[in-house]
Tab-separated table of C-alpha atoms in Angstrom:
chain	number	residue	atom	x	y	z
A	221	UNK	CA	-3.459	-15.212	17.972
A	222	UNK	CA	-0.503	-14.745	15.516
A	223	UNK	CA	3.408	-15.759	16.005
A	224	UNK	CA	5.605	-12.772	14.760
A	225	UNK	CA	8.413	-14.196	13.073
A	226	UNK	CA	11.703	-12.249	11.662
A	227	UNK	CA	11.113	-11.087	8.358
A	228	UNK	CA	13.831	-12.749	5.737
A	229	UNK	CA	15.768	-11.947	2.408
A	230	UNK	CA	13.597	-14.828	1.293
A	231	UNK	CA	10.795	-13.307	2.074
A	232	UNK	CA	11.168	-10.387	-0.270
A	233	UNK	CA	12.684	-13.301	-3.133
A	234	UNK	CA	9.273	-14.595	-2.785
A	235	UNK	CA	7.106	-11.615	-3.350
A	236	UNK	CA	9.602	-9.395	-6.219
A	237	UNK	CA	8.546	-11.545	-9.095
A	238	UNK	CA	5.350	-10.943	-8.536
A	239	UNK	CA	5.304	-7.449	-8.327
A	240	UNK	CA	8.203	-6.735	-11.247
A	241	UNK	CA	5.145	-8.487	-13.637
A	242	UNK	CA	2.683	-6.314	-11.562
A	243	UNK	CA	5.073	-3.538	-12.727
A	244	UNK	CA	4.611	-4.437	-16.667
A	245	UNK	CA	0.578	-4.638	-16.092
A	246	UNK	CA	-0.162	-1.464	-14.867
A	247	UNK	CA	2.301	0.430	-16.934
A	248	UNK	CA	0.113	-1.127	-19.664
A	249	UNK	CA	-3.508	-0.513	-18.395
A	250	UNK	CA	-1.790	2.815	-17.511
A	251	UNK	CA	-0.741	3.216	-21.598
A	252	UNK	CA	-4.472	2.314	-22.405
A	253	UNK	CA	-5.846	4.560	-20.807
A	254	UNK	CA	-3.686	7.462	-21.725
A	255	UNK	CA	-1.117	7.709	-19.066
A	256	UNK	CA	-1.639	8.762	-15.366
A	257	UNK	CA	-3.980	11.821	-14.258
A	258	UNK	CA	-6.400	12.894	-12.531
A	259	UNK	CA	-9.216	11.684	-14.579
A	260	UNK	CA	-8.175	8.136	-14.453
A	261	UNK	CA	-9.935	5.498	-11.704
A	262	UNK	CA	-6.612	4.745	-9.762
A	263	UNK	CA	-8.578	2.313	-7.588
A	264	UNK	CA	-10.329	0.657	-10.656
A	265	UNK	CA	-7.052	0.443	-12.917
A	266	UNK	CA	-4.753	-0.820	-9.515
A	267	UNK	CA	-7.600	-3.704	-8.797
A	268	UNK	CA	-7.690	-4.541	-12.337
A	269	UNK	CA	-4.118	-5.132	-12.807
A	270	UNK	CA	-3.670	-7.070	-9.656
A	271	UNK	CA	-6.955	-9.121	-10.331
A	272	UNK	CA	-5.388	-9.884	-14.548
A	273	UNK	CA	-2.581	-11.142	-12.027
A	274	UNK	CA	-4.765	-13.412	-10.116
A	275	UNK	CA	-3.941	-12.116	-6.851
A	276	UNK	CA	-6.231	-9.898	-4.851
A	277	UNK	CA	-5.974	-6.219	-3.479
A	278	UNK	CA	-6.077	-6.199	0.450
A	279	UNK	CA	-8.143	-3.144	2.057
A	280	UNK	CA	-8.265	-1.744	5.268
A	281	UNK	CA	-10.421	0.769	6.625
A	282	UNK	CA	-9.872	1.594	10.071
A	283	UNK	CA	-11.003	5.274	11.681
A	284	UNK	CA	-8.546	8.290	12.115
A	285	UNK	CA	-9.499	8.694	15.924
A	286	UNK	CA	-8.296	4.799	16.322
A	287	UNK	CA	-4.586	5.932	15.268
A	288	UNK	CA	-2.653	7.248	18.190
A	289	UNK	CA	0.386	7.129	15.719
A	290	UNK	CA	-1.352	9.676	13.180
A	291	UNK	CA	-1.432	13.262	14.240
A	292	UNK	CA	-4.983	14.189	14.595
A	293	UNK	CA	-6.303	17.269	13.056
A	294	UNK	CA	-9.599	18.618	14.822
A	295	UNK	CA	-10.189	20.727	12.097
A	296	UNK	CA	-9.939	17.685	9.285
A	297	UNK	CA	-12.613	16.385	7.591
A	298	UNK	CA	-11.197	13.341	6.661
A	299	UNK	CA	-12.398	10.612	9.390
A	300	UNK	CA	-11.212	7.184	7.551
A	301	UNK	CA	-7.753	5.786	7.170
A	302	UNK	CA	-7.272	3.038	4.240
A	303	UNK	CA	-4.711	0.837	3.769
A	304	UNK	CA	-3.775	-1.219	0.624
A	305	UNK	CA	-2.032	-4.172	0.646
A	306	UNK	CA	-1.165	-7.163	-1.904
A	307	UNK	CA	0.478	-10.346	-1.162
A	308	UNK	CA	0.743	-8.791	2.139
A	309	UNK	CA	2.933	-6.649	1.249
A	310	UNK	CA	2.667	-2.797	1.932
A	311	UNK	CA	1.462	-0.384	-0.944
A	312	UNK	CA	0.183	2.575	0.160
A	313	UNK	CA	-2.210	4.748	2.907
A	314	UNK	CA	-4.919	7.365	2.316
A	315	UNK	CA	-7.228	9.327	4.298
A	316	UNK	CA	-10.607	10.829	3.437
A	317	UNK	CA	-13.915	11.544	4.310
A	318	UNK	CA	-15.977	7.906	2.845
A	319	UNK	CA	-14.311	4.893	2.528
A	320	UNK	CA	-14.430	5.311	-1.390
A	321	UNK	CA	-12.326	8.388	-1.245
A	322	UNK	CA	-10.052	7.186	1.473
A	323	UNK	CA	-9.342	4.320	-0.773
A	324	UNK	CA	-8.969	6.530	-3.784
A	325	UNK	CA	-6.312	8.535	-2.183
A	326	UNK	CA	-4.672	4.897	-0.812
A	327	UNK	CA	-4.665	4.309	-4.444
A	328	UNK	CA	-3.115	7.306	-6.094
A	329	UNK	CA	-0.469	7.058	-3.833
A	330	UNK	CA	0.274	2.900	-4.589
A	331	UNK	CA	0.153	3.855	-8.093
A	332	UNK	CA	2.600	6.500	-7.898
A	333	UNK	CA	5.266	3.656	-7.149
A	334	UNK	CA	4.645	2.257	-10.761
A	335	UNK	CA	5.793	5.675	-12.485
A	336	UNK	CA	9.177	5.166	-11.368
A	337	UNK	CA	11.804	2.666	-13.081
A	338	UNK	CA	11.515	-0.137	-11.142
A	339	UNK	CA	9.498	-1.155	-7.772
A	340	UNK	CA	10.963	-3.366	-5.221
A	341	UNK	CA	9.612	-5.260	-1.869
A	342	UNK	CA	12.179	-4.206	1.001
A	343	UNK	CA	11.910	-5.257	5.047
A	344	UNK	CA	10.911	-1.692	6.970
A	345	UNK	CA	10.391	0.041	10.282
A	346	UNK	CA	7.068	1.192	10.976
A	347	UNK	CA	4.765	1.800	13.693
A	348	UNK	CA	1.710	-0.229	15.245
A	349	UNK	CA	-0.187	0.271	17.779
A	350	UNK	CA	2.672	2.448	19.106
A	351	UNK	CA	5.104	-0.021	18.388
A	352	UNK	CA	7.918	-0.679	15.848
A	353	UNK	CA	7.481	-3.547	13.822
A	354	UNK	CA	9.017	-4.968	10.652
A	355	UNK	CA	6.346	-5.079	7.157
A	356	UNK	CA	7.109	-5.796	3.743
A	357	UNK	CA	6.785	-2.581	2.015
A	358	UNK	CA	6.811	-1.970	-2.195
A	359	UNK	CA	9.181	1.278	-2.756
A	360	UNK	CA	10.251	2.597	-5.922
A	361	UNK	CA	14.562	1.646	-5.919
A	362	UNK	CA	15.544	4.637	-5.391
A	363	UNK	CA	12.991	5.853	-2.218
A	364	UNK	CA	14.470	5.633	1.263
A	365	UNK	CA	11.593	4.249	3.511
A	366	UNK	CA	11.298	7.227	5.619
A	367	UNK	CA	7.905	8.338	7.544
A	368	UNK	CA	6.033	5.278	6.703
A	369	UNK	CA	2.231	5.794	8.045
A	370	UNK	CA	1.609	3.433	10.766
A	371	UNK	CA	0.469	-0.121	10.062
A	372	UNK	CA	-3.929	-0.164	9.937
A	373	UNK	CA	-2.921	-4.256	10.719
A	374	UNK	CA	-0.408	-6.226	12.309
A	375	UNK	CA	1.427	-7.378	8.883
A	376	UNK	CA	2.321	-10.829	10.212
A	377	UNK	CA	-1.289	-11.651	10.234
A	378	UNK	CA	-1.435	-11.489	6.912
A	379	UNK	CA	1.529	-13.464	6.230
């Protein structure tokens, strides 16, 4: 078992300067490879930037049905929820029918953030296991943190 502890201003001093050069390394394997689209490996190129970083990308897989917090569509054929994470900090959420294409969507959406101008690691609200709790989530600066997809993991167990 885990102690939950408050999460700090300090914490999020800790984790920025990591992801401002995170920032600077994908906008440059982004450049190489002709700029953002659909024909671009968003998993590959987000891995690849974190790994020239020598940190590691944190994925979750957990199934939809597992989620009370996600409204479940019968109809759906998506059936896995992935979560990214780096540092153990929040970057994204994707559903999808495999694993690989969960993680594909989890990854379009994480590398989304890095079009804006600037990313930034702030303290939000969002639900597990029915529950608020606080997580470290990246956010471009000007994105209000609303409708967060609930936590796949209980962050502080990853702290």
């Amino acid at each position: 078992m885990f102690t939950c502890r408050k999460l700090t201003n300090e914490d999020i001093k800790q984790k920025q300067p990591f992801f401002n050069r995170l920032y600077k390394t994908v906008a440059w394997k982004l450049v190489a490879v002709g700029g953002f689209s659909p024909n671009v490996n968003h998993g590959e190129l987000l891995n690849a930037a974190i790994e020239a970083l020598k940190a590691t990308l944190d994925v979750f897989f957990v199934p939809l049905k597992e989620l009370a917090d996600l409204p479940q569509n019968k109809s759906s054929q998506e059936s896995i929820v992935c979560e990214l994470r780096c540092k153990s900090v929040y970057l994204g959420t994707g559903c999808g029918k495999s694993k690989e294409n969960a993680k594909a969507v989890a990854s379009r959406e994480a590398l989304k953030l890095f079009l804006k101008k600037k990313v930034v690691v702030k303290i939000c609200k969002r639900k597990y296991r029915g529950n608020e709790i606080e997580d470290l989530v990246l956010l471009d600066e000007e994105s209000r943190p609303v409708n967060l997809p609930p936590a796949l993991k209980h962050p502080q167990e990853l702290l």
